[in-house]
Each structure stands twice: as C-alpha cells, then as structure tokens.
Coordinates of C-alpha atoms in Angstrom, one line a residue:
Chain J
M21 CA 0.0 -0.1 0.1
A22 CA 2.8 2.5 0.9
V23 CA 4.2 1.7 -2.4
A24 CA 1.5 2.3 -4.3
T25 CA 0.3 6.0 -2.6
G26 CA 3.9 7.3 -3.7
T27 CA 6.3 5.9 -6.3
P28 CA 4.3 4.3 -9.2
A29 CA 2.4 7.3 -9.5
R30 CA 5.2 9.4 -10.1
D31 CA 6.3 6.7 -12.6
A32 CA 3.2 6.9 -14.2
Q33 CA 3.4 10.8 -14.7
A34 CA 7.0 10.9 -15.7
G35 CA 6.5 7.8 -17.8
G36 CA 9.1 6.1 -15.7
V37 CA 10.0 3.0 -17.5
T38 CA 13.4 3.2 -18.6
R39 CA 13.1 0.0 -21.2
H40 CA 13.3 0.7 -24.7
A41 CA 13.0 -2.9 -26.1
G42 CA 10.8 -3.0 -29.1
H43 CA 10.7 0.6 -29.7
R44 CA 10.8 0.4 -33.3
P45 CA 11.5 3.8 -35.0
G46 CA 8.9 3.4 -37.8
G47 CA 6.2 2.5 -35.1
G48 CA 6.2 5.8 -33.8
V49 CA 4.1 7.2 -36.5
V50 CA 1.4 4.2 -36.1
F51 CA 1.4 4.8 -32.7
H52 CA 0.4 8.4 -33.0
L53 CA -2.2 7.8 -35.7
V54 CA -4.0 5.6 -33.5
M55 CA -3.7 7.6 -30.1
A56 CA -4.5 11.0 -31.3
P57 CA -8.1 10.4 -32.6
V58 CA -8.7 8.3 -29.4
A59 CA -7.7 10.9 -27.1
L60 CA -9.4 13.0 -29.2
L61 CA -12.4 11.2 -29.0
W62 CA -12.3 11.3 -25.5
V63 CA -12.2 15.0 -24.9
A64 CA -14.6 15.5 -27.4
P65 CA -17.7 15.1 -25.1
M66 CA -16.6 18.1 -23.0
L67 CA -15.4 19.9 -26.4
F68 CA -19.2 19.9 -27.8
A69 CA -20.4 20.7 -24.4
A70 CA -18.0 23.9 -24.0
A71 CA -18.9 24.8 -27.8
I72 CA -22.6 24.8 -26.8
A73 CA -22.2 26.5 -23.6
V74 CA -20.9 29.7 -25.3
R75 CA -23.7 29.7 -28.0
S76 CA -26.4 31.9 -27.6
F77 CA -30.0 30.3 -27.4
D78 CA -31.2 31.8 -30.8
D79 CA -27.8 30.4 -32.4
V80 CA -28.7 26.9 -30.8
T81 CA -32.8 26.9 -31.6
E82 CA -32.3 28.1 -35.1
R83 CA -29.2 25.9 -36.1
G84 CA -29.2 22.8 -33.9
L85 CA -27.7 21.8 -31.3
G86 CA -25.3 19.6 -33.2
A87 CA -24.1 22.3 -35.1
L88 CA -20.8 24.2 -35.2
P89 CA -20.9 27.6 -33.2
A90 CA -22.1 30.5 -35.2
S91 CA -21.8 33.1 -32.1
F92 CA -20.3 33.8 -28.9
T93 CA -21.6 34.7 -25.5
L94 CA -21.6 34.0 -22.2
S95 CA -25.2 34.7 -21.6
G96 CA -25.6 31.2 -20.8
F97 CA -23.3 31.0 -18.0
V98 CA -25.3 34.5 -16.7
T99 CA -28.1 32.9 -16.5
A100 CA -27.2 29.8 -14.9
V101 CA -25.6 31.8 -12.1
T102 CA -28.2 34.2 -11.4
E103 CA -31.6 33.0 -12.4
V104 CA -30.8 29.3 -11.6
E105 CA -28.5 30.0 -8.7
L106 CA -26.0 27.8 -9.4
G107 CA -23.5 29.9 -7.8
T108 CA -25.3 29.0 -4.6
A109 CA -25.3 25.6 -5.3
L110 CA -21.7 25.8 -6.1
V111 CA -21.3 27.4 -2.6
N112 CA -23.3 24.9 -0.5
S113 CA -20.8 22.1 -2.4
L114 CA -17.7 23.6 -1.1
I115 CA -19.2 24.0 2.4
V116 CA -20.0 20.6 2.5
T117 CA -16.7 19.2 0.7
A118 CA -14.1 21.5 2.7
P119 CA -15.1 20.4 6.0
A120 CA -16.1 16.8 5.1
V121 CA -12.5 15.8 3.5
V122 CA -10.6 17.7 6.6
L123 CA -12.7 16.0 9.2
A124 CA -12.7 12.7 7.3
L125 CA -9.0 12.8 7.0
L126 CA -8.3 13.9 10.4
L127 CA -10.7 11.1 11.8
S128 CA -8.9 8.3 9.5
S129 CA -5.5 9.6 10.6
M130 CA -6.2 9.1 14.0
A131 CA -7.7 5.3 13.5
A132 CA -5.0 4.7 11.2
F133 CA -2.1 5.9 13.7
G134 CA -3.8 4.1 16.6
L135 CA -4.0 0.8 14.5
S136 CA -0.4 1.1 13.2
R137 CA 1.5 2.2 16.3
Y138 CA -0.5 0.5 19.2
E139 CA -0.8 -3.3 19.7
I140 CA -4.5 -3.0 19.8
P141 CA -6.2 -6.1 19.9
F142 CA -8.1 -7.2 16.5
R143 CA -6.7 -4.3 14.6
R144 CA -6.6 -6.2 11.4
T145 CA -10.3 -7.1 11.8
I146 CA -11.3 -3.4 12.7
L147 CA -9.3 -2.2 9.9
L148 CA -11.3 -4.6 7.1
G149 CA -14.3 -4.2 9.0
M150 CA -13.7 -0.7 8.8
L151 CA -12.7 -0.8 4.9
A152 CA -15.7 -3.1 4.3
G153 CA -18.1 -0.6 5.7
N154 CA -16.9 1.8 2.4
L155 CA -17.3 -0.8 -0.1
L156 CA -20.7 -1.5 0.8
P157 CA -23.2 0.2 -2.1
P158 CA -24.6 3.2 -1.0
Q159 CA -28.0 1.9 -1.4
V160 CA -28.0 -0.2 1.5
L161 CA -27.6 2.7 3.8
L162 CA -29.9 5.2 2.0
I163 CA -33.3 4.6 4.0
P164 CA -32.1 3.9 7.3
V165 CA -29.5 7.2 7.1
A166 CA -32.4 9.5 5.8
K167 CA -34.6 8.1 8.9
M168 CA -31.6 8.6 11.3
S169 CA -31.0 12.2 9.7
E170 CA -34.8 13.0 10.6
N171 CA -34.5 11.5 14.1
I172 CA -31.2 13.6 15.5
G173 CA -32.1 16.5 13.4
T174 CA -29.7 16.6 10.5
Y175 CA -32.4 15.7 7.9
D176 CA -32.2 18.8 5.0
A177 CA -29.2 19.9 6.8
L178 CA -25.6 20.8 5.2
V179 CA -24.3 19.2 8.3
G180 CA -26.1 15.9 7.6
L181 CA -24.5 15.7 4.5
V182 CA -21.1 16.3 5.7
A183 CA -21.5 13.7 8.7
I184 CA -22.7 10.9 6.1
H185 CA -19.7 11.8 4.0
V186 CA -17.1 11.3 7.0
G187 CA -18.6 8.3 8.1
F188 CA -18.8 6.6 4.8
G189 CA -15.3 7.5 3.6
L190 CA -13.6 6.7 6.9
G191 CA -13.1 3.0 6.1
F192 CA -11.2 3.6 2.6
Y193 CA -9.2 6.7 4.1
T194 CA -8.3 4.5 7.0
F195 CA -7.1 1.8 5.4
V196 CA -4.6 3.8 3.0
L197 CA -3.3 6.1 5.7
Y198 CA -2.2 2.6 7.9
G199 CA -0.5 1.4 5.2
F200 CA 1.7 4.2 5.1
M201 CA 1.9 5.0 8.8
R202 CA 3.0 1.4 9.0
S203 CA 6.1 2.1 6.4
I204 CA 7.2 5.0 8.9
P205 CA 10.4 3.4 10.7
R206 CA 9.5 2.7 14.2
E207 CA 12.6 4.0 15.4
V208 CA 11.0 7.7 14.5
T209 CA 8.7 7.3 17.3
E210 CA 10.2 5.8 19.5
A211 CA 13.2 8.2 19.9
A212 CA 10.3 10.8 20.4
V213 CA 8.7 8.8 23.0
V214 CA 12.0 8.5 24.9
D215 CA 12.3 12.0 24.8
G216 CA 9.0 12.2 26.4
A217 CA 6.5 13.0 23.7
G218 CA 2.9 11.8 24.2
S219 CA 0.8 10.0 22.0
M220 CA -0.8 13.1 20.7
Q221 CA 2.2 14.4 20.0
V222 CA 3.9 11.7 18.3
Y223 CA 0.7 11.7 16.2
W224 CA 0.2 15.4 15.4
R225 CA 4.0 16.3 15.4
I226 CA 6.0 13.3 13.7
V227 CA 3.1 11.1 12.1
M228 CA 0.9 13.6 10.5
P229 CA 3.6 15.3 9.0
L230 CA 5.5 12.6 7.7
S231 CA 2.3 11.4 5.9
R232 CA 1.6 14.1 4.0
P233 CA 2.1 12.6 0.8
A234 CA -0.6 10.3 1.4
L235 CA -2.7 12.6 2.8
A236 CA -2.3 14.6 -0.4
A237 CA -3.5 11.9 -2.4
L238 CA -6.5 11.1 -0.5
A239 CA -7.5 14.6 -0.2
A240 CA -7.4 15.1 -3.9
L241 CA -9.3 11.9 -4.3
A242 CA -11.4 12.6 -1.3
T243 CA -12.3 16.3 -2.7
T244 CA -13.4 15.0 -6.1
W245 CA -15.7 12.0 -4.8
I246 CA -17.6 14.2 -1.8
Y247 CA -18.1 17.4 -4.5
N248 CA -19.2 14.8 -7.1
D249 CA -21.4 13.3 -4.7
L250 CA -25.4 12.8 -5.9
V251 CA -26.9 10.2 -4.5
W252 CA -26.1 11.2 -0.7
A253 CA -27.6 15.0 -1.6
L254 CA -30.6 13.4 -2.8
T255 CA -31.2 11.3 0.0
I256 CA -30.7 13.8 3.0
L257 CA -31.3 17.0 1.5
Q258 CA -34.9 18.6 0.4
S259 CA -34.9 22.1 -0.1
Q260 CA -33.4 23.1 -3.5
A261 CA -31.8 26.3 -1.5
K262 CA -29.6 23.8 0.2
F263 CA -28.7 21.6 -3.2
P264 CA -25.0 21.0 -3.8
I265 CA -24.3 21.7 -7.5
T266 CA -25.0 18.4 -8.4
A267 CA -28.5 18.0 -7.6
A268 CA -28.8 21.2 -8.4
L269 CA -27.5 20.7 -12.2
L270 CA -30.7 18.0 -12.1
N271 CA -33.2 20.6 -11.5
L272 CA -31.5 22.9 -14.0
Q273 CA -32.6 20.0 -16.5
G274 CA -36.2 19.7 -15.8
S275 CA -36.9 23.4 -15.9
Y276 CA -34.5 24.7 -18.5
V277 CA -35.1 21.5 -20.7
S278 CA -34.9 23.6 -24.1
Q279 CA -32.6 26.1 -23.0
W280 CA -29.2 24.1 -24.0
N281 CA -27.1 26.2 -23.6
V282 CA -27.7 27.2 -20.1
V283 CA -27.8 23.3 -19.2
A284 CA -24.3 22.8 -20.9
S285 CA -23.0 26.5 -19.3
G286 CA -24.2 24.8 -15.8
A287 CA -22.2 21.3 -16.3
M288 CA -19.2 23.4 -17.5
L289 CA -19.5 25.5 -14.1
A290 CA -19.8 22.2 -12.1
A291 CA -16.9 20.6 -14.2
I292 CA -14.2 23.6 -13.5
P293 CA -13.6 23.0 -9.6
T294 CA -13.1 19.2 -10.2
A295 CA -11.0 20.1 -13.4
V296 CA -8.8 22.5 -11.1
V297 CA -8.0 19.8 -8.7
F298 CA -7.1 17.4 -11.4
F299 CA -4.6 19.8 -12.9
A300 CA -3.3 21.2 -9.5
F301 CA -3.0 17.7 -8.0
Q302 CA -2.6 15.4 -10.8
R303 CA -0.1 13.4 -9.4
H304 CA -1.9 13.0 -6.1
F305 CA -4.9 12.4 -7.7
V306 CA -3.5 9.3 -9.7
S307 CA -1.5 8.1 -7.0
G308 CA -4.9 8.2 -5.3
L309 CA -6.3 6.1 -7.6
L310 CA -3.7 3.5 -7.7
V311 CA -4.3 3.0 -4.0
G312 CA -5.0 -0.9 -3.4
S313 CA -4.1 -1.8 -6.9
T314 CA -0.4 -2.6 -6.8
K315 CA 1.3 -5.2 -4.6
Chain H
M9 CA -4.3 6.0 22.8
W10 CA -7.9 4.1 22.8
V11 CA -9.2 7.5 21.6
F12 CA -7.5 7.4 18.7
V13 CA -9.6 4.3 17.1
A14 CA -12.8 4.5 19.5
V15 CA -13.6 8.1 18.3
P16 CA -13.4 7.2 14.0
L17 CA -14.6 3.5 14.9
A18 CA -17.8 5.0 16.5
V19 CA -18.4 7.5 13.8
E20 CA -18.4 5.0 11.2
A21 CA -20.6 2.7 13.3
V22 CA -23.1 5.4 13.7
W23 CA -23.2 6.0 9.9
V24 CA -22.7 2.7 8.4
F25 CA -23.0 -0.1 10.4
W26 CA -26.0 0.6 12.4
P27 CA -28.0 1.7 9.1
A28 CA -26.8 -1.3 7.2
L29 CA -28.2 -3.7 10.0
N30 CA -31.4 -1.2 10.1
S31 CA -31.8 -2.1 6.4
F32 CA -32.2 -5.9 7.0
W33 CA -35.2 -5.0 9.9
L34 CA -36.7 -3.0 7.6
S35 CA -36.7 -4.7 4.6
V36 CA -39.3 -7.6 6.8
T37 CA -41.5 -4.8 7.5
K38 CA -44.0 -2.6 5.9
W39 CA -43.6 0.7 6.4
N40 CA -44.3 4.4 4.8
G41 CA -41.9 6.6 7.2
V42 CA -44.4 7.4 9.4
G43 CA -45.7 5.5 12.6
V44 CA -44.1 2.0 13.6
P45 CA -42.8 -0.3 10.8
E46 CA -45.5 -3.4 10.5
F47 CA -43.5 -6.6 10.3
V48 CA -44.7 -8.7 7.3
G49 CA -41.7 -11.6 7.4
L50 CA -40.6 -12.2 4.0
A51 CA -43.4 -10.8 2.2
N52 CA -41.2 -8.1 0.5
Y53 CA -39.2 -10.7 -0.8
A54 CA -42.0 -12.7 -2.3
D55 CA -43.5 -9.3 -3.7
L56 CA -40.1 -9.0 -5.5
A57 CA -40.3 -12.4 -6.8
G58 CA -43.4 -11.4 -8.9
D59 CA -42.2 -7.9 -9.6
P60 CA -41.7 -7.7 -13.5
V61 CA -40.0 -4.1 -12.9
F62 CA -37.6 -5.9 -10.3
K63 CA -36.8 -8.5 -12.8
Q64 CA -36.0 -5.9 -15.6
A65 CA -34.0 -4.1 -13.1
L66 CA -31.9 -7.3 -12.5
L67 CA -31.6 -8.2 -15.9
N68 CA -30.5 -5.0 -16.9
N69 CA -27.8 -5.1 -14.1
V70 CA -26.4 -8.5 -15.3
I71 CA -26.6 -6.5 -19.2
W72 CA -24.9 -3.5 -17.4
L73 CA -22.1 -5.8 -15.5
V74 CA -21.1 -7.6 -18.8
C75 CA -21.0 -4.5 -21.1
F76 CA -19.8 -1.9 -18.5
G77 CA -17.3 -4.4 -17.1
G78 CA -16.5 -6.3 -19.9
L79 CA -15.7 -2.9 -22.4
S80 CA -13.9 -0.7 -19.6
I81 CA -11.8 -3.8 -18.6
V82 CA -10.9 -4.5 -22.2
G83 CA -10.2 -0.5 -23.2
G84 CA -8.5 0.1 -20.0
L85 CA -5.9 -2.8 -20.7
A86 CA -5.5 -2.0 -24.3
L87 CA -4.7 1.6 -23.6
A88 CA -2.7 0.7 -20.6
V89 CA -0.8 -1.4 -22.7
A90 CA -0.5 1.1 -25.7
L91 CA 0.6 3.9 -23.4
N92 CA 2.8 2.0 -20.9
R93 CA 6.0 2.9 -22.6
P94 CA 7.4 6.2 -22.5
R95 CA 6.9 8.3 -25.8
R96 CA 6.4 11.9 -26.9
L97 CA 2.6 12.8 -25.9
V98 CA 2.2 9.6 -23.8
G99 CA 1.1 11.9 -20.7
L100 CA -1.1 14.1 -23.1
Y101 CA -3.0 11.0 -24.1
R102 CA -3.2 9.4 -20.6
S103 CA -4.6 13.0 -18.9
A104 CA -7.1 13.3 -21.9
I105 CA -8.4 9.7 -21.1
Y106 CA -8.8 9.8 -17.3
L107 CA -9.8 13.5 -17.6
P108 CA -13.3 12.3 -17.3
M109 CA -12.7 10.7 -14.3
V110 CA -12.7 13.7 -12.2
F111 CA -16.1 15.2 -13.4
S112 CA -19.5 13.9 -11.5
L113 CA -21.4 11.2 -13.0
A114 CA -24.1 13.8 -13.0
V115 CA -21.8 16.2 -15.4
T116 CA -21.1 13.1 -17.2
G117 CA -24.8 12.8 -17.6
L118 CA -25.2 16.4 -18.9
F119 CA -22.5 16.2 -21.4
W120 CA -23.8 13.0 -22.7
R121 CA -27.6 14.1 -22.4
V122 CA -26.8 17.2 -24.8
L123 CA -24.9 15.0 -27.2
Y124 CA -27.8 12.2 -27.7
Q125 CA -30.5 15.0 -28.3
P126 CA -32.4 14.4 -31.4
D127 CA -30.7 17.3 -33.2
G128 CA -27.6 17.0 -31.2
T129 CA -24.1 16.0 -31.9
V130 CA -24.1 12.4 -32.5
D131 CA -27.3 12.5 -34.9
A132 CA -25.5 15.4 -36.7
V133 CA -22.5 13.3 -37.0
L134 CA -24.1 10.6 -38.1
G135 CA -26.0 12.5 -40.8
G136 CA -22.7 14.1 -42.2
L137 CA -21.5 10.4 -42.6
G138 CA -24.5 9.7 -44.7
L139 CA -25.8 7.0 -41.9
D140 CA -29.4 8.7 -41.7
S141 CA -31.1 5.5 -41.2
L142 CA -29.2 5.5 -38.0
V143 CA -30.5 9.0 -36.3
R144 CA -32.6 8.3 -33.8
Q145 CA -33.8 9.5 -30.2
W146 CA -31.1 7.8 -28.4
L147 CA -32.5 8.3 -24.7
A148 CA -36.2 7.9 -25.3
D149 CA -36.0 5.1 -27.8
P150 CA -36.1 2.1 -25.0
D151 CA -34.1 -0.1 -27.7
T152 CA -31.2 2.2 -27.6
A153 CA -31.5 4.0 -24.1
L154 CA -29.4 1.3 -21.9
G155 CA -26.7 1.4 -24.6
A156 CA -26.4 5.1 -25.0
V157 CA -26.2 5.4 -21.0
L158 CA -23.7 2.3 -21.1
V159 CA -21.4 4.2 -23.5
A160 CA -20.9 7.5 -21.2
A161 CA -20.3 5.1 -18.3
V162 CA -17.5 3.3 -20.1
W163 CA -16.2 6.6 -21.7
R164 CA -16.0 7.6 -18.1
Q165 CA -14.6 4.0 -16.6
V166 CA -12.1 3.3 -18.8
G167 CA -9.6 5.9 -17.5
Y168 CA -9.6 4.1 -13.9
L169 CA -9.1 1.1 -15.1
M170 CA -6.2 2.3 -17.4
V171 CA -4.7 3.9 -14.5
L172 CA -5.1 0.7 -12.4
Y173 CA -3.8 -1.5 -15.0
L174 CA -0.8 0.9 -15.5
A175 CA 0.3 0.3 -11.8
G176 CA -0.2 -3.5 -12.6
L177 CA 2.5 -3.1 -15.7
K178 CA 4.5 -1.2 -14.0
G179 CA 5.1 -4.0 -11.6
C180 CA 5.9 -6.7 -14.4
D181 CA 9.5 -8.0 -14.7
P182 CA 10.5 -6.3 -17.9
T183 CA 13.3 -8.9 -18.3
L184 CA 10.8 -11.8 -18.8
D185 CA 9.6 -9.9 -21.8
D186 CA 12.8 -9.4 -23.3
A187 CA 13.5 -13.1 -22.6
A188 CA 10.5 -13.9 -24.5
A189 CA 11.1 -11.5 -27.6
I190 CA 14.7 -13.1 -27.8
D191 CA 13.3 -16.2 -27.8
G192 CA 11.0 -15.3 -30.9
A193 CA 7.6 -14.5 -29.3
N194 CA 5.6 -12.0 -31.1
A195 CA 3.8 -9.3 -29.4
L196 CA 0.3 -10.7 -29.1
Q197 CA 2.1 -13.8 -27.7
R198 CA 4.2 -12.0 -25.1
F199 CA 1.0 -10.2 -24.0
R200 CA -0.9 -13.5 -23.4
Y201 CA 2.1 -15.5 -21.8
V202 CA 4.1 -13.3 -20.3
T203 CA 2.0 -10.1 -19.2
L204 CA -1.1 -11.4 -18.6
P205 CA -0.2 -13.6 -16.4
Q206 CA 1.9 -11.2 -14.4
L207 CA -1.4 -9.2 -14.1
R208 CA -3.1 -11.6 -12.0
G209 CA -3.3 -9.5 -9.0
V210 CA -4.4 -6.3 -10.6
N211 CA -7.2 -8.3 -12.4
T212 CA -8.8 -9.6 -9.0
V213 CA -9.0 -5.9 -7.7
V214 CA -10.2 -4.8 -11.1
F215 CA -12.9 -7.6 -11.1
A216 CA -14.2 -6.5 -7.6
V217 CA -14.1 -2.8 -8.0
T218 CA -16.0 -3.4 -11.5
V219 CA -18.8 -5.5 -10.0
I220 CA -19.3 -3.4 -6.9
D221 CA -19.1 -0.1 -9.1
S222 CA -22.0 -1.8 -11.6
L223 CA -24.3 -2.5 -8.3
R224 CA -23.4 1.0 -6.9
T225 CA -24.5 2.7 -10.7
F226 CA -27.0 5.3 -9.8
D227 CA -26.0 8.7 -10.6
L228 CA -25.3 8.6 -14.3
V229 CA -28.6 6.6 -15.3
W230 CA -30.8 9.2 -12.8
A231 CA -29.4 12.1 -14.5
M232 CA -29.5 10.8 -17.9
T233 CA -32.8 8.6 -17.6
R234 CA -34.2 8.1 -14.1
G235 CA -34.5 4.3 -15.3
G236 CA -36.8 5.0 -18.2
P237 CA -38.1 4.9 -20.9
Y238 CA -40.8 2.4 -19.8
H239 CA -37.6 0.9 -17.1
A240 CA -35.5 0.4 -20.2
T241 CA -32.6 1.3 -18.3
E242 CA -33.9 0.6 -14.7
L243 CA -31.1 -0.7 -12.4
L244 CA -31.4 -2.2 -9.1
S245 CA -30.2 1.1 -7.4
T246 CA -32.6 3.0 -9.3
Y247 CA -35.5 0.8 -8.7
M248 CA -34.5 0.9 -5.0
F249 CA -34.3 5.0 -4.8
Q250 CA -37.4 5.5 -6.7
Q251 CA -39.5 2.9 -4.3
G252 CA -37.9 4.1 -1.3
F253 CA -38.0 7.9 -1.8
T254 CA -40.4 8.4 -4.6
F255 CA -43.4 6.0 -3.5
L256 CA -42.2 5.8 0.1
N257 CA -42.1 1.6 0.3
L258 CA -39.6 2.1 2.6
G259 CA -39.9 -1.7 3.5
Y260 CA -39.6 -2.7 -0.3
G261 CA -37.2 -0.3 -0.9
S262 CA -35.2 -1.9 1.9
A263 CA -35.8 -5.7 0.6
I264 CA -34.0 -4.5 -2.6
A265 CA -31.2 -2.8 -0.8
V266 CA -31.0 -5.9 1.0
V267 CA -30.5 -7.9 -2.6
I268 CA -27.6 -5.4 -3.9
F269 CA -26.1 -6.3 -0.6
L270 CA -26.1 -9.9 -1.2
L271 CA -24.9 -9.8 -4.8
A272 CA -22.0 -7.4 -3.7
I273 CA -20.7 -9.1 -0.6
G274 CA -19.1 -11.8 -2.4
F275 CA -16.7 -9.5 -4.1
I276 CA -16.6 -6.8 -1.2
I277 CA -15.0 -10.2 0.5
T278 CA -12.7 -10.9 -2.5
Y279 CA -11.2 -7.3 -2.3
L280 CA -11.0 -7.6 1.3
V281 CA -9.1 -10.8 1.2
R282 CA -6.9 -9.4 -1.4
A283 CA -6.1 -6.1 0.4
S284 CA -5.3 -8.0 3.6
R285 CA -2.7 -10.4 1.8
Q286 CA -0.7 -7.3 1.0
E287 CA 2.3 -7.5 3.3
V288 CA 1.7 -4.2 4.9
I289 CA -1.1 -5.5 6.9

C-alpha cells in the first residue's frame, strides 16, 4: 500500500520505465495515428459541451444543437448563475466538501495512527471491517440514514451531508493511511517517546507531517468524490436552496430543458472545480486512484 | 491511545454499520416512514420475486455488468498496454483518457444528454456521415437507451481502469518480456503468456471494483434517464431509490437494498482478502 501511494504514480506521470526494447523508430507514426484520434474522441464530449455553452440561445434553436458555433456569448453562464442560482449551489458544495474532507482525513488518520502504532487487539479485523463499510453499496444505507437524520435533526441540513460523507469515507481513508503509517520506521516515533512525547504529540508532530504524501493523495481523491456526490445529497436534502451543484444540475435539466446553452453552461461550471483539482494535484490524484491495485 | 481508534470507529458505526443492520430489519417490514414499521416477514421478498420491474432491473444489471465491465476492462487494459512505454505525448494521451474521471456522474450525464439530443452532436455526425438511417432519439427509444447510457459510463470508467493497469504493468518484470522476445515470441504471444499472468493481482482488484461499481451505479442513470423510458434503463439502484424515496415504500425499497447487498458481498470479501494479503497489514 505504501508503495502504491507514492512511487508508481510518479512513474506513471513521468512515463517512468527506462526500457526501450521493441521500440522501433517506424512504430511511432502508427502509434500517434491511432492514439491521437482516440484521445481526441475522449475529450470530444467535453469540447462539444463547451461549444454549446458559449453559443447563444437563438443560435442553438435556429441551427440545431449539433451545428458548429456561429455565436459567442457568456449569457448561458450568466443565466445559470443568476436565474438558476448555480452560484449558491456551488457554494453549498464547497460548504459540504471542505469540512467533510478535513474531518474525514483527521478522523481516519487518528484511527490509522492508533491501529498502526499500538498493539490493539483485533486491529486487522477492525481495519478490514472499516474498509468493508466503505465498500458497501450506498443503497444499502440510504433509507436508514435518511430516517436517522430525521430523528437526530440533521435531515435537510448541510451538516447532515458532511456527517454521512465523513462516516462513509472513513474506512477507505483509514485503510490507505494505515498502510502508509506502517511504513514509517518505528525508530522515528520511539525516539520521540524516549524524549518524553505523549501519544498526541507523536501523532500530531511526527506521524502526521510524515504522512503528508498520502494525505495529499487522499485529499485530492476525497475532494472529487465528495464534491461529485449525488445520491447522498438527494437522500438527505429536501429544499432546493441547500442543494449542492450536482443535485442543482438535475433540477436545471428539468426546468431549462429547452435552453441547452444554459444546461451546458451549468455542466461546465460544475466541472471546473474538479478540473482545477485535477490539474493542480494531478500526480496526487493518480496516486490516489492507484491505491489498492499494486502489491 | 484507545481514543484514536474508538472515536472514528464510533462515527463509522453510527453512519454505516448501524444503518446497514437497520436495512435488514426494515426489509421485513411494511413502512411508509410514518409511525411504527409493521412486521411482514418475507412478504417483500415474495413480492420482489413476482415484480416484473424488479426482474427487468435485475436483467439490466446483468447486462450492465457484462457490457460496462467487459468494455471498460478491455479498453482500459488495451490503453494501458499502448500507453505503458515512454514516448512523446504519452502523458497527454493518458491525461485525456482519465480526465473524465474527475467529473461527477451528474455532469457526465449532462454532457452525454446534450450529445444524444434529437438534433444533437451524435445525430449530426451520423447525418454528416450519410448514416441517416441510424439517426434516432437515443435516450427516448427503449431499444437504445440502455446502450446509450452504457457508452457514457464506459467513457468515464476506462481511464480509471487504465490507471490501475498501468500500475500493474509497472510491477511486471521487464526481463521476462525481453527474454520472450529474444526467444522469438511476437507481441501478442508475449502479452498473452508473459504479461497477462503477471497482472493476476490487478485483475482481482479490477473485477471486484467493477462488480461493486456496477451494483452502485445510480448517478449517471438518474441524471440521464431516471430508469426510463418504460424501465428500459432501470437498475436495481434506481428502482430501489424510486421505491424508497418517490413511493415511500420503505420496507420494499430496503428489500431491494438487501438484494444489492447480497450480490455485492462476495466481491467485497474478495477485495478484502486481496487487500489483507498485502504485506503491509
């Protein structure tokens, strides 16, 4: 696990293998002739959506959705933010995502620290049990979680959404951080204990700073997961004013179904934050995806 | 030191383990969310057995698993093999292919809904190629809706599996490949007899992840079709959500949830066994 959170990702990014066996000079042309169209095909849906987002409503209705843009306007974006209030939804998403990521990583790092540094009985079982909880299909939890939220007063409240994201994600984050923390040599923390550091200090001053690469990878991944969530938002929230961007987008489809430039603008707006995370933390994002795949 | 483990464990117990247990209890009750759930034994399960929509959803889930899993695994593996070696632009190609991973399934659904509109890009391209006979309302036609949604799902998943397989390929021993090449094995033979056996570990994870993801699939279908038209794209997850939250048949919805759980548990255990074998635990 520790390997998975660090090195292979760097290799994947840098194209790490140094071997050149079978790399024929002529193969390059064929390779690019195949790969360039494939890559283009992959980004095409996003490009088309972007093209529609900047067209005017009249342009779309007169010449059809599939036509090439003959106009350029940001009015779709303006409508999406002002009339549909996607701005509010975007803020809601951030209000949920930021604390959920921080809390989930804080709690899971605590659990990983405890499990990896102390001889806690059944720690393997505890760890796998926690991971199993995260692997459960959310559908199994939806109805009871909705009812529970009503009972404790977190239904239709953003704080309820934060709570479920923290609880549901904990298992996976703990599992990854446990693997990473296990790879930190015991001598490092033992030296601190000899110097009189308590558990809390060892955790906060030594293990946490050393775990930064794993925390960064998980933060990048958790941000996209929580920001992208739809099913929990639909389950916990009721009033549209509290909807995060994903749920608000679905409403937008209903009420603006003929104004495709607005719909496409909304989709672009919702896609921008995760795209920023992706490009800023690309290496971490990929290493997060790799977790659990390599030996 | 116990506190370090006890607090997170308590949080997960409250939000995951306890609700999961509750699902089992609710699945043997009839409840509309108000008052006390009425115990009805296995009646919900008996009803499920005779429910044509449930059967359709189950069948669609099987189709989904085979197509979504098959296409994204084959595509992801092929792209990983093609993009494994360092070459010019390889990084760019990889980024292009896993970029869709970062968008929410709701956004993915929107992108593709726009493309599939009657006068949208897909039909415009088909018309431009002279394939007018293929032009149709992709998402409104029960014959094509499931396939159309699948394309969007595979489009997003391929990048993820490619990344997993790239990691697996990094772990392969390059000298074996070179030795086979010297012995005269062609590229296909080397892939089949040298590379593929070394990817067994990654395959276990990929299969488990794919099955679990198939059973979880909800957002994309909900954003594109809500299970329609005429249940053509209904999956267990969308049917469960509809029964539970649109019709407030909470007992019946829970029974579907339990079925999803039972279908997933074998693969969850497979994943856990594989995870626990890793030397770090």
